[in-house]
Amino acid sequence: MKLTLPFYLHKAGAGFPSPATDYIEEDIDLNIHLIKNTPATFIIRVQGKSMSNVGIYDGDLLIVDKSIKPKNFSTVIANVHDELVVKSFIKERSLQFLSSGSQNFEDRIIINEDSNVFIWGVVTYVIHSKY
């Protein structure tokens, strides 16, 4: 599905307002700018507040790419015992685990050969509404 919106040539300043109606450059296709690998990309809605300390809130939309390998501290969607969760991927020495980013060590989910946990994809964009 192609979604195009007006794209303004003028950048939004953080200082004094400037009318930008005369600066429309073209329509922009959000798929081109937000999705790098279409067959491996999906959108999922966040439910819960465990990731709010890293700027991900209840109701946010996450754009997730299943083809990206997670790096240390990547935000990921993981399958934990057949339930999808959003967490931070952490690698310390030989240990890999998922965390909500809090200092609470009890929320850590260890990833190893014996656990029923695997990374489903890496979050590339977070979309949240101000309203």
PDB file of C-alpha atoms in Angstrom:
ATOM      1  CA  MET A   1       0.000   0.000   0.000  1.00  0.00           C
ATOM      2  CA  LYS A   2       1.432   3.331  -1.049  1.00  0.00           C
ATOM      3  CA  LEU A   3       0.940   6.194   1.384  1.00  0.00           C
ATOM      4  CA  THR A   4       1.948   9.658   0.227  1.00  0.00           C
ATOM      5  CA  LEU A   5       1.827  12.876   2.211  1.00  0.00           C
ATOM      6  CA  PRO A   6       2.949  16.440   1.408  1.00  0.00           C
ATOM      7  CA  PHE A   7       6.673  16.945   2.016  1.00  0.00           C
ATOM      8  CA  TYR A   8       7.787  20.474   2.913  1.00  0.00           C
ATOM      9  CA  LEU A   9      11.131  21.721   1.631  1.00  0.00           C
ATOM     10  CA  HIS A  10      11.294  24.177   4.539  1.00  0.00           C
ATOM     11  CA  LYS A  11      12.589  22.654   7.772  1.00  0.00           C
ATOM     12  CA  ALA A  12      10.667  23.138  11.015  1.00  0.00           C
ATOM     13  CA  GLY A  13      12.623  25.412  13.299  1.00  0.00           C
ATOM     14  CA  ALA A  14      12.551  25.192  17.041  1.00  0.00           C
ATOM     15  CA  GLY A  15      12.578  28.991  17.354  1.00  0.00           C
ATOM     16  CA  PHE A  16      10.189  31.513  15.825  1.00  0.00           C
ATOM     17  CA  PRO A  17       7.384  30.180  13.598  1.00  0.00           C
ATOM     18  CA  SER A  18       7.575  30.574   9.821  1.00  0.00           C
ATOM     19  CA  PRO A  19       4.703  29.941   7.383  1.00  0.00           C
ATOM     20  CA  ALA A  20       5.710  26.987   5.179  1.00  0.00           C
ATOM     21  CA  THR A  21       2.700  26.570   2.880  1.00  0.00           C
ATOM     22  CA  ASP A  22       4.660  27.879  -0.111  1.00  0.00           C
ATOM     23  CA  TYR A  23       7.461  25.373   0.446  1.00  0.00           C
ATOM     24  CA  ILE A  24       5.777  22.097  -0.527  1.00  0.00           C
ATOM     25  CA  GLU A  25       8.372  20.228  -2.572  1.00  0.00           C
ATOM     26  CA  GLU A  26       6.512  17.054  -3.493  1.00  0.00           C
ATOM     27  CA  ASP A  27       4.500  14.235  -2.048  1.00  0.00           C
ATOM     28  CA  ILE A  28       6.591  11.845  -0.007  1.00  0.00           C
ATOM     29  CA  ASP A  29       6.047   8.095   0.145  1.00  0.00           C
ATOM     30  CA  LEU A  30       6.548   7.027   3.761  1.00  0.00           C
ATOM     31  CA  ASN A  31       7.306   3.476   2.636  1.00  0.00           C
ATOM     32  CA  ILE A  32      10.460   4.709   0.899  1.00  0.00           C
ATOM     33  CA  HIS A  33      11.684   6.572   3.981  1.00  0.00           C
ATOM     34  CA  LEU A  34      10.596   4.247   6.782  1.00  0.00           C
ATOM     35  CA  ILE A  35      10.861   0.767   5.265  1.00  0.00           C
ATOM     36  CA  LYS A  36      14.128  -0.630   3.915  1.00  0.00           C
ATOM     37  CA  ASN A  37      13.098  -4.270   3.379  1.00  0.00           C
ATOM     38  CA  THR A  38       9.369  -4.506   2.637  1.00  0.00           C
ATOM     39  CA  PRO A  39       8.954  -8.315   2.791  1.00  0.00           C
ATOM     40  CA  ALA A  40      10.674  -8.422   6.201  1.00  0.00           C
ATOM     41  CA  THR A  41       8.923  -5.405   7.741  1.00  0.00           C
ATOM     42  CA  PHE A  42       5.792  -5.243   9.859  1.00  0.00           C
ATOM     43  CA  ILE A  43       4.071  -2.814  12.221  1.00  0.00           C
ATOM     44  CA  ILE A  44       2.988  -3.766  15.725  1.00  0.00           C
ATOM     45  CA  ARG A  45       1.187  -1.773  18.443  1.00  0.00           C
ATOM     46  CA  VAL A  46       2.685  -1.561  21.947  1.00  0.00           C
ATOM     47  CA  GLN A  47       0.599  -2.689  24.891  1.00  0.00           C
ATOM     48  CA  GLY A  48       1.915  -1.845  28.335  1.00  0.00           C
ATOM     49  CA  LYS A  49       4.280   0.593  30.016  1.00  0.00           C
ATOM     50  CA  SER A  50       7.458  -1.414  30.660  1.00  0.00           C
ATOM     51  CA  MET A  51       9.467   0.427  27.962  1.00  0.00           C
ATOM     52  CA  SER A  52       8.349   3.984  28.779  1.00  0.00           C
ATOM     53  CA  ASN A  53      11.741   4.786  30.323  1.00  0.00           C
ATOM     54  CA  VAL A  54      13.265   4.410  26.819  1.00  0.00           C
ATOM     55  CA  GLY A  55      10.558   6.447  25.068  1.00  0.00           C
ATOM     56  CA  ILE A  56       8.195   3.662  23.986  1.00  0.00           C
ATOM     57  CA  TYR A  57       4.679   4.112  25.334  1.00  0.00           C
ATOM     58  CA  ASP A  58       1.414   2.190  25.513  1.00  0.00           C
ATOM     59  CA  GLY A  59      -0.338   2.499  22.148  1.00  0.00           C
ATOM     60  CA  ASP A  60       2.773   3.410  20.127  1.00  0.00           C
ATOM     61  CA  LEU A  61       3.267   1.857  16.704  1.00  0.00           C
ATOM     62  CA  LEU A  62       6.599   0.156  16.065  1.00  0.00           C
ATOM     63  CA  ILE A  63       8.059  -0.439  12.620  1.00  0.00           C
ATOM     64  CA  VAL A  64      10.011  -3.684  12.858  1.00  0.00           C
ATOM     65  CA  ASP A  65      12.463  -5.225  10.380  1.00  0.00           C
ATOM     66  CA  LYS A  66      12.939  -8.985  10.719  1.00  0.00           C
ATOM     67  CA  SER A  67      16.018  -8.976   8.452  1.00  0.00           C
ATOM     68  CA  ILE A  68      18.187  -6.853  10.767  1.00  0.00           C
ATOM     69  CA  LYS A  69      20.471  -8.591  13.255  1.00  0.00           C
ATOM     70  CA  PRO A  70      20.213  -6.910  16.679  1.00  0.00           C
ATOM     71  CA  LYS A  71      23.168  -4.989  18.050  1.00  0.00           C
ATOM     72  CA  ASN A  72      23.834  -4.378  21.721  1.00  0.00           C
ATOM     73  CA  PHE A  73      21.023  -2.194  23.129  1.00  0.00           C
ATOM     74  CA  SER A  74      18.826  -2.586  20.020  1.00  0.00           C
ATOM     75  CA  THR A  75      15.113  -2.397  20.718  1.00  0.00           C
ATOM     76  CA  VAL A  76      13.627  -5.679  19.547  1.00  0.00           C
ATOM     77  CA  ILE A  77      10.423  -7.631  19.288  1.00  0.00           C
ATOM     78  CA  ALA A  78      11.008 -11.047  20.808  1.00  0.00           C
ATOM     79  CA  ASN A  79       8.974 -14.199  21.105  1.00  0.00           C
ATOM     80  CA  VAL A  80       9.091 -15.202  24.770  1.00  0.00           C
ATOM     81  CA  HIS A  81       7.248 -18.466  25.395  1.00  0.00           C
ATOM     82  CA  ASP A  82       4.914 -17.778  22.430  1.00  0.00           C
ATOM     83  CA  GLU A  83       4.174 -14.180  23.470  1.00  0.00           C
ATOM     84  CA  LEU A  84       5.530 -11.154  21.581  1.00  0.00           C
ATOM     85  CA  VAL A  85       7.233  -8.527  23.750  1.00  0.00           C
ATOM     86  CA  VAL A  86       9.185  -5.338  23.083  1.00  0.00           C
ATOM     87  CA  LYS A  87      12.480  -5.192  24.996  1.00  0.00           C
ATOM     88  CA  SER A  88      16.059  -3.976  24.783  1.00  0.00           C
ATOM     89  CA  PHE A  89      18.556  -6.587  23.567  1.00  0.00           C
ATOM     90  CA  ILE A  90      21.636  -6.629  25.821  1.00  0.00           C
ATOM     91  CA  LYS A  91      24.876  -8.518  25.306  1.00  0.00           C
ATOM     92  CA  GLU A  92      27.367  -8.704  28.195  1.00  0.00           C
ATOM     93  CA  ARG A  93      30.375 -10.915  27.560  1.00  0.00           C
ATOM     94  CA  SER A  94      28.905 -14.321  26.636  1.00  0.00           C
ATOM     95  CA  LEU A  95      25.473 -13.546  28.112  1.00  0.00           C
ATOM     96  CA  GLN A  96      22.532 -12.326  26.007  1.00  0.00           C
ATOM     97  CA  PHE A  97      19.294 -11.134  27.567  1.00  0.00           C
ATOM     98  CA  LEU A  98      16.253  -8.921  27.111  1.00  0.00           C
ATOM     99  CA  SER A  99      15.417  -6.075  29.463  1.00  0.00           C
ATOM    100  CA  SER A 100      12.907  -3.262  29.749  1.00  0.00           C
ATOM    101  CA  GLY A 101      15.837  -0.935  30.328  1.00  0.00           C
ATOM    102  CA  SER A 102      15.180  -0.498  34.029  1.00  0.00           C
ATOM    103  CA  GLN A 103      17.762  -1.161  36.711  1.00  0.00           C
ATOM    104  CA  ASN A 104      15.607  -4.051  37.929  1.00  0.00           C
ATOM    105  CA  PHE A 105      17.643  -7.211  37.310  1.00  0.00           C
ATOM    106  CA  GLU A 106      14.551  -9.362  37.883  1.00  0.00           C
ATOM    107  CA  ASP A 107      13.016  -8.240  34.582  1.00  0.00           C
ATOM    108  CA  ARG A 108      15.890  -9.755  32.583  1.00  0.00           C
ATOM    109  CA  ILE A 109      14.972 -12.558  30.205  1.00  0.00           C
ATOM    110  CA  ILE A 110      17.983 -14.741  29.443  1.00  0.00           C
ATOM    111  CA  ILE A 111      18.454 -15.858  25.834  1.00  0.00           C
ATOM    112  CA  ASN A 112      20.212 -19.197  25.480  1.00  0.00           C
ATOM    113  CA  GLU A 113      19.817 -22.557  23.742  1.00  0.00           C
ATOM    114  CA  ASP A 114      17.516 -23.873  26.488  1.00  0.00           C
ATOM    115  CA  SER A 115      15.167 -20.885  26.651  1.00  0.00           C
ATOM    116  CA  ASN A 116      12.035 -20.625  24.552  1.00  0.00           C
ATOM    117  CA  VAL A 117      13.063 -17.096  23.520  1.00  0.00           C
ATOM    118  CA  PHE A 118      14.067 -15.758  20.122  1.00  0.00           C
ATOM    119  CA  ILE A 119      14.382 -12.364  18.457  1.00  0.00           C
ATOM    120  CA  TRP A 120      11.622 -11.734  15.936  1.00  0.00           C
ATOM    121  CA  GLY A 121      12.837  -8.383  14.605  1.00  0.00           C
ATOM    122  CA  VAL A 122      14.557  -5.079  15.323  1.00  0.00           C
ATOM    123  CA  VAL A 123      12.542  -1.902  15.895  1.00  0.00           C
ATOM    124  CA  THR A 124      13.580   0.708  13.324  1.00  0.00           C
ATOM    125  CA  TYR A 125      11.038   3.460  14.102  1.00  0.00           C
ATOM    126  CA  VAL A 126       8.661   4.355  16.926  1.00  0.00           C
ATOM    127  CA  ILE A 127       5.512   6.302  16.076  1.00  0.00           C
ATOM    128  CA  HIS A 128       3.553   7.829  18.924  1.00  0.00           C
ATOM    129  CA  SER A 129       0.732  10.279  18.994  1.00  0.00           C
ATOM    130  CA  LYS A 130       0.697  13.414  21.073  1.00  0.00           C
ATOM    131  CA  TYR A 131      -3.096  13.185  21.322  1.00  0.00           C
TER     132      TYR A 131
END
